[in-house]
XYZ file of C-alpha atoms in Angstrom:
70
model
C -3.564 -27.013 -1.614
C -4.075 -27.189 2.153
C -1.718 -24.217 2.653
C -3.818 -21.994 0.390
C -7.015 -23.150 2.077
C -5.544 -22.359 5.494
C -4.449 -18.916 4.351
C -7.937 -18.344 2.936
C -9.529 -19.221 6.282
C -7.123 -16.975 8.213
C -7.689 -14.000 5.918
C -11.449 -14.581 5.973
C -11.434 -14.636 9.789
C -9.397 -11.417 9.912
C -11.836 -9.752 7.508
C -14.731 -10.834 9.704
C -12.957 -9.392 12.753
C -12.327 -6.151 10.877
C -15.928 -5.907 9.770
C -17.231 -6.538 13.268
C -14.816 -3.952 14.627
C -16.144 -1.378 12.188
C -19.665 -2.184 13.344
C -18.670 -1.864 17.002
C -17.278 1.615 16.397
C -20.872 2.787 15.910
C -21.216 2.428 19.684
C -17.607 3.505 20.423
C -16.679 -0.085 21.285
C -14.040 -0.856 18.623
C -10.802 -2.613 19.593
C -9.022 0.714 19.907
C -11.132 1.413 23.019
C -10.290 -1.884 24.788
C -7.132 -0.542 26.431
C -4.813 -2.576 24.217
C -1.319 -1.225 23.471
C -1.382 0.968 20.388
C 1.262 -1.207 18.715
C -0.990 -4.262 19.034
C -3.991 -2.356 17.697
C -1.912 -1.140 14.735
C -0.738 -4.712 14.088
C -4.331 -5.991 14.086
C -5.409 -3.224 11.711
C -2.423 -4.002 9.460
C -3.264 -7.717 9.353
C -6.879 -6.950 8.528
C -5.795 -4.621 5.707
C -3.372 -7.207 4.283
C -6.113 -9.822 4.471
C -8.441 -7.575 2.504
C -5.836 -7.042 -0.207
C -5.150 -10.798 -0.376
C -8.848 -11.652 -0.656
C -9.481 -8.954 -3.269
C -6.817 -10.382 -5.552
C -7.322 -14.115 -4.959
C -10.923 -14.799 -4.004
C -12.296 -14.878 -7.540
C -10.370 -17.982 -8.603
C -10.755 -19.671 -5.212
C -14.457 -19.195 -4.758
C -15.011 -22.947 -5.169
C -13.460 -23.419 -1.712
C -16.217 -21.406 -0.119
C -18.939 -23.285 -1.996
C -17.494 -26.631 -0.850
C -17.340 -25.523 2.786
C -21.010 -24.504 2.998
């Protein structure tokens, strides 16, 4: 159970990072403008996308975890 909870927290954090990055692009301040190597930026974007897919397909039956944490 702890493994799934840990994965949930990691994917949630990556989704938060992705959402904040989208917001920062309004002011042209997204992570792509930080001078990071393009491979690292692509990796971050890939992890955020995989996290979104994971949360889309698993969050519904795990929602109790979020309620217990708050």
